[in-house]
DNA sequence: AAATAGAGCTGGACTAGTCCAATTTGGGAG
DNA sequence: CTCCCAAATTGGACTAGTCCAGCTCTATTT
């Protein structure tokens, strides 16, 4: 028994990790209360919470605001080179997608959006804010900004459906070139609230700038994914 | 004037964020000591540290183990579709790259590596572990695993240089198809030690599986990037 | 001028609690 | 059996410290 013990935090991490990997704590199951766990590991709640925080950073567990800690489900495979929308992508991987519309309106574009869509200053844009789930779990907060010139009256449609499909069926517009920008960062307060997680949780921010079949900038998406909800795969041809 | 409770942590974040954005704390500069800052903001070190942790998660600041907190430099643009190696990529963006070799040896392949390289069980592979810097800052820990059949005697060369170049000049091998897998996660202890940061810091794990011009699996890289050191750009053609 | 020993800082890790707000849950009324 | 309210429980936020290891810088010595 050496004095050189591993840090309490890493010891707790290892113990929990093992339990999860052996399937004693199945995917989606809830962990015991923080106070219980701190008793089990004979430590402070602060220390215990730091261990949980590290497992969260690894993506092994996640928390729901004020509800508790849960074992993370598998990540979704996200391939930017394959043109697919959320519902199709999730469904193909044997999971159940869901979408809710948080807001949808015509609004003055921010400077950032004007730049992304190459619009003149003080332009108006359609903004659609949505939250999306996989198997019931909130994983994605998106803000869509559409150039209104191409999509008159789009707010009257059912916006819980795929925008891709709406573009095609109602406006004859298909995606052409797309630009992705992926940045590991933290959720800003608005996104955190929508996903019902602690503000500042780690996240993957994906900015998509979409052109149509004629090369026209039609819209852009600001996506905020829970960092543990996806892995990005890219197959680069020769 | 916020509608909700202005948590101490978010208030501190906002204050520091503003100072950084206005350039009062330039890139690369060191923040005052935690104890000083906790006095300035009239709070505990624990609370102050949580605020710093959130700014770290956002990528605005970073820490060096036992040295202090610093303002993050700009992120490196990383485009998986553009075939470029570390030194070239960094240099093109006006930054100064550096590489050090941590270890290089022939070793039995782990089960994971066998699978990635489609090798039979108990195969041997060259393992090269390197740490890489941008403008002096440690940002990337990589483990390369090479199929030794294609690279006899490679350990005798200067491995601080680009492997890509070595492959081409010494073995006539060029990259063909490449597969990327990017996962937001946390640094494991070994990578954390190599990058001199706290174990469990957020990171972007990138697994590259490389084939040569003939479609043969030649090597794979396990990369661990500091999460705040890069942003991934992908331009998808029509 | 270079090498070095040591003191003082700095971050890292942890303890032992408190107060609050939201969520759950259990029990009683209808 | 359902619905609703109150109590118990849980996570969120924070205070006020302690002890330790590694880095740095200074002052002294060689």
PDB file of C-alpha atoms in Angstrom, chain B residues 32-134:
ATOM      1  CA  UNK B  32      -3.264  37.588 -12.641  1.00  0.00           C
ATOM      2  CA  UNK B  33      -2.986  34.815 -10.072  1.00  0.00           C
ATOM      3  CA  UNK B  34      -6.159  33.014  -9.049  1.00  0.00           C
ATOM      4  CA  UNK B  35      -5.883  34.387  -5.539  1.00  0.00           C
ATOM      5  CA  UNK B  36      -5.553  37.927  -6.874  1.00  0.00           C
ATOM      6  CA  UNK B  37      -8.536  37.480  -9.183  1.00  0.00           C
ATOM      7  CA  UNK B  38     -10.699  36.042  -6.427  1.00  0.00           C
ATOM      8  CA  UNK B  39      -9.925  39.180  -4.424  1.00  0.00           C
ATOM      9  CA  UNK B  40     -10.685  41.441  -7.356  1.00  0.00           C
ATOM     10  CA  UNK B  41     -14.066  39.803  -7.869  1.00  0.00           C
ATOM     11  CA  UNK B  42     -14.612  39.423  -4.130  1.00  0.00           C
ATOM     12  CA  UNK B  43     -15.280  35.704  -4.177  1.00  0.00           C
ATOM     13  CA  UNK B  44     -13.780  32.330  -3.342  1.00  0.00           C
ATOM     14  CA  UNK B  45     -11.036  30.705  -5.276  1.00  0.00           C
ATOM     15  CA  UNK B  46     -13.344  27.795  -6.021  1.00  0.00           C
ATOM     16  CA  UNK B  47     -15.942  30.051  -7.577  1.00  0.00           C
ATOM     17  CA  UNK B  48     -13.304  31.979  -9.461  1.00  0.00           C
ATOM     18  CA  UNK B  49     -11.841  28.734 -10.748  1.00  0.00           C
ATOM     19  CA  UNK B  50     -15.211  27.652 -12.014  1.00  0.00           C
ATOM     20  CA  UNK B  51     -15.478  30.857 -13.994  1.00  0.00           C
ATOM     21  CA  UNK B  52     -12.007  30.301 -15.436  1.00  0.00           C
ATOM     22  CA  UNK B  53     -13.040  26.746 -16.271  1.00  0.00           C
ATOM     23  CA  UNK B  54     -15.965  28.028 -18.297  1.00  0.00           C
ATOM     24  CA  UNK B  55     -13.849  30.483 -20.221  1.00  0.00           C
ATOM     25  CA  UNK B  56     -11.445  27.625 -20.840  1.00  0.00           C
ATOM     26  CA  UNK B  57     -14.344  25.518 -22.155  1.00  0.00           C
ATOM     27  CA  UNK B  58     -15.236  28.376 -24.491  1.00  0.00           C
ATOM     28  CA  UNK B  59     -11.654  28.450 -25.657  1.00  0.00           C
ATOM     29  CA  UNK B  60     -11.027  32.040 -24.630  1.00  0.00           C
ATOM     30  CA  UNK B  61      -8.302  31.232 -22.142  1.00  0.00           C
ATOM     31  CA  UNK B  62      -6.152  28.232 -21.387  1.00  0.00           C
ATOM     32  CA  UNK B  63      -3.900  27.128 -18.601  1.00  0.00           C
ATOM     33  CA  UNK B  64      -0.445  25.713 -18.370  1.00  0.00           C
ATOM     34  CA  UNK B  65      -0.011  23.203 -15.608  1.00  0.00           C
ATOM     35  CA  UNK B  66       1.171  24.943 -12.465  1.00  0.00           C
ATOM     36  CA  UNK B  67       2.094  28.075 -14.382  1.00  0.00           C
ATOM     37  CA  UNK B  68      -1.091  30.011 -14.730  1.00  0.00           C
ATOM     38  CA  UNK B  69      -3.818  31.163 -17.076  1.00  0.00           C
ATOM     39  CA  UNK B  70      -3.240  32.747 -20.474  1.00  0.00           C
ATOM     40  CA  UNK B  71      -5.351  34.337 -23.177  1.00  0.00           C
ATOM     41  CA  UNK B  72      -5.800  31.914 -26.061  1.00  0.00           C
ATOM     42  CA  UNK B  73      -4.236  32.657 -29.433  1.00  0.00           C
ATOM     43  CA  UNK B  74      -6.412  32.321 -32.560  1.00  0.00           C
ATOM     44  CA  UNK B  75      -7.431  28.840 -33.638  1.00  0.00           C
ATOM     45  CA  UNK B  76      -5.722  27.029 -36.465  1.00  0.00           C
ATOM     46  CA  UNK B  77      -7.872  26.282 -39.504  1.00  0.00           C
ATOM     47  CA  UNK B  78      -7.846  22.551 -40.192  1.00  0.00           C
ATOM     48  CA  UNK B  79      -9.243  21.295 -43.445  1.00  0.00           C
ATOM     49  CA  UNK B  80      -9.325  17.514 -43.731  1.00  0.00           C
ATOM     50  CA  UNK B  81     -10.042  17.691 -47.451  1.00  0.00           C
ATOM     51  CA  UNK B  82      -6.856  19.579 -48.187  1.00  0.00           C
ATOM     52  CA  UNK B  83      -3.866  17.287 -48.072  1.00  0.00           C
ATOM     53  CA  UNK B  84      -1.363  19.151 -45.982  1.00  0.00           C
ATOM     54  CA  UNK B  85       0.878  18.268 -43.107  1.00  0.00           C
ATOM     55  CA  UNK B  86       1.291  20.007 -39.813  1.00  0.00           C
ATOM     56  CA  UNK B  87       4.332  22.132 -40.574  1.00  0.00           C
ATOM     57  CA  UNK B  88       2.982  23.334 -43.900  1.00  0.00           C
ATOM     58  CA  UNK B  89      -0.471  24.028 -42.521  1.00  0.00           C
ATOM     59  CA  UNK B  90       0.833  25.998 -39.574  1.00  0.00           C
ATOM     60  CA  UNK B  91       3.361  27.877 -41.669  1.00  0.00           C
ATOM     61  CA  UNK B  92       0.773  28.859 -44.269  1.00  0.00           C
ATOM     62  CA  UNK B  93      -1.269  30.478 -41.553  1.00  0.00           C
ATOM     63  CA  UNK B  94       1.624  32.625 -40.432  1.00  0.00           C
ATOM     64  CA  UNK B  95       2.397  30.660 -37.317  1.00  0.00           C
ATOM     65  CA  UNK B  96       5.525  28.886 -36.146  1.00  0.00           C
ATOM     66  CA  UNK B  97       5.339  25.075 -35.896  1.00  0.00           C
ATOM     67  CA  UNK B  98       7.567  22.817 -33.821  1.00  0.00           C
ATOM     68  CA  UNK B  99       7.667  19.081 -33.239  1.00  0.00           C
ATOM     69  CA  UNK B 100       9.325  16.909 -30.655  1.00  0.00           C
ATOM     70  CA  UNK B 101       9.516  13.148 -30.675  1.00  0.00           C
ATOM     71  CA  UNK B 102       8.471  11.584 -27.383  1.00  0.00           C
ATOM     72  CA  UNK B 103       9.242   8.009 -28.352  1.00  0.00           C
ATOM     73  CA  UNK B 104       9.669   5.815 -31.424  1.00  0.00           C
ATOM     74  CA  UNK B 105       9.844   2.053 -31.386  1.00  0.00           C
ATOM     75  CA  UNK B 106       8.646  -1.218 -32.789  1.00  0.00           C
ATOM     76  CA  UNK B 107       5.985  -2.703 -30.541  1.00  0.00           C
ATOM     77  CA  UNK B 108       3.199  -5.285 -30.529  1.00  0.00           C
ATOM     78  CA  UNK B 109       0.017  -3.701 -31.864  1.00  0.00           C
ATOM     79  CA  UNK B 110      -2.920  -3.309 -29.532  1.00  0.00           C
ATOM     80  CA  UNK B 111      -6.216  -4.876 -30.520  1.00  0.00           C
ATOM     81  CA  UNK B 112      -7.515  -1.455 -31.538  1.00  0.00           C
ATOM     82  CA  UNK B 113      -4.574  -0.778 -33.836  1.00  0.00           C
ATOM     83  CA  UNK B 114      -4.790  -4.237 -35.405  1.00  0.00           C
ATOM     84  CA  UNK B 115      -8.384  -3.507 -36.242  1.00  0.00           C
ATOM     85  CA  UNK B 116      -7.704  -0.034 -37.645  1.00  0.00           C
ATOM     86  CA  UNK B 117      -4.853  -1.242 -39.839  1.00  0.00           C
ATOM     87  CA  UNK B 118      -6.496  -4.583 -40.613  1.00  0.00           C
ATOM     88  CA  UNK B 119      -3.501  -6.483 -39.327  1.00  0.00           C
ATOM     89  CA  UNK B 120      -3.559 -10.042 -37.994  1.00  0.00           C
ATOM     90  CA  UNK B 121      -3.480 -10.510 -34.229  1.00  0.00           C
ATOM     91  CA  UNK B 122      -0.131 -10.033 -32.475  1.00  0.00           C
ATOM     92  CA  UNK B 123       1.359  -8.033 -35.345  1.00  0.00           C
ATOM     93  CA  UNK B 124       4.146  -5.582 -34.697  1.00  0.00           C
ATOM     94  CA  UNK B 125       3.874  -1.917 -35.610  1.00  0.00           C
ATOM     95  CA  UNK B 126       6.062   1.138 -35.466  1.00  0.00           C
ATOM     96  CA  UNK B 127       4.732   3.516 -32.885  1.00  0.00           C
ATOM     97  CA  UNK B 128       5.871   7.128 -33.011  1.00  0.00           C
ATOM     98  CA  UNK B 129       4.639   9.489 -30.307  1.00  0.00           C
ATOM     99  CA  UNK B 130       5.060  13.186 -30.906  1.00  0.00           C
ATOM    100  CA  UNK B 131       4.052  16.482 -29.378  1.00  0.00           C
ATOM    101  CA  UNK B 132       3.588  19.512 -31.572  1.00  0.00           C
ATOM    102  CA  UNK B 133       3.545  23.204 -30.919  1.00  0.00           C
ATOM    103  CA  UNK B 134       2.198  26.325 -32.548  1.00  0.00           C
TER     104      UNK B 134
END
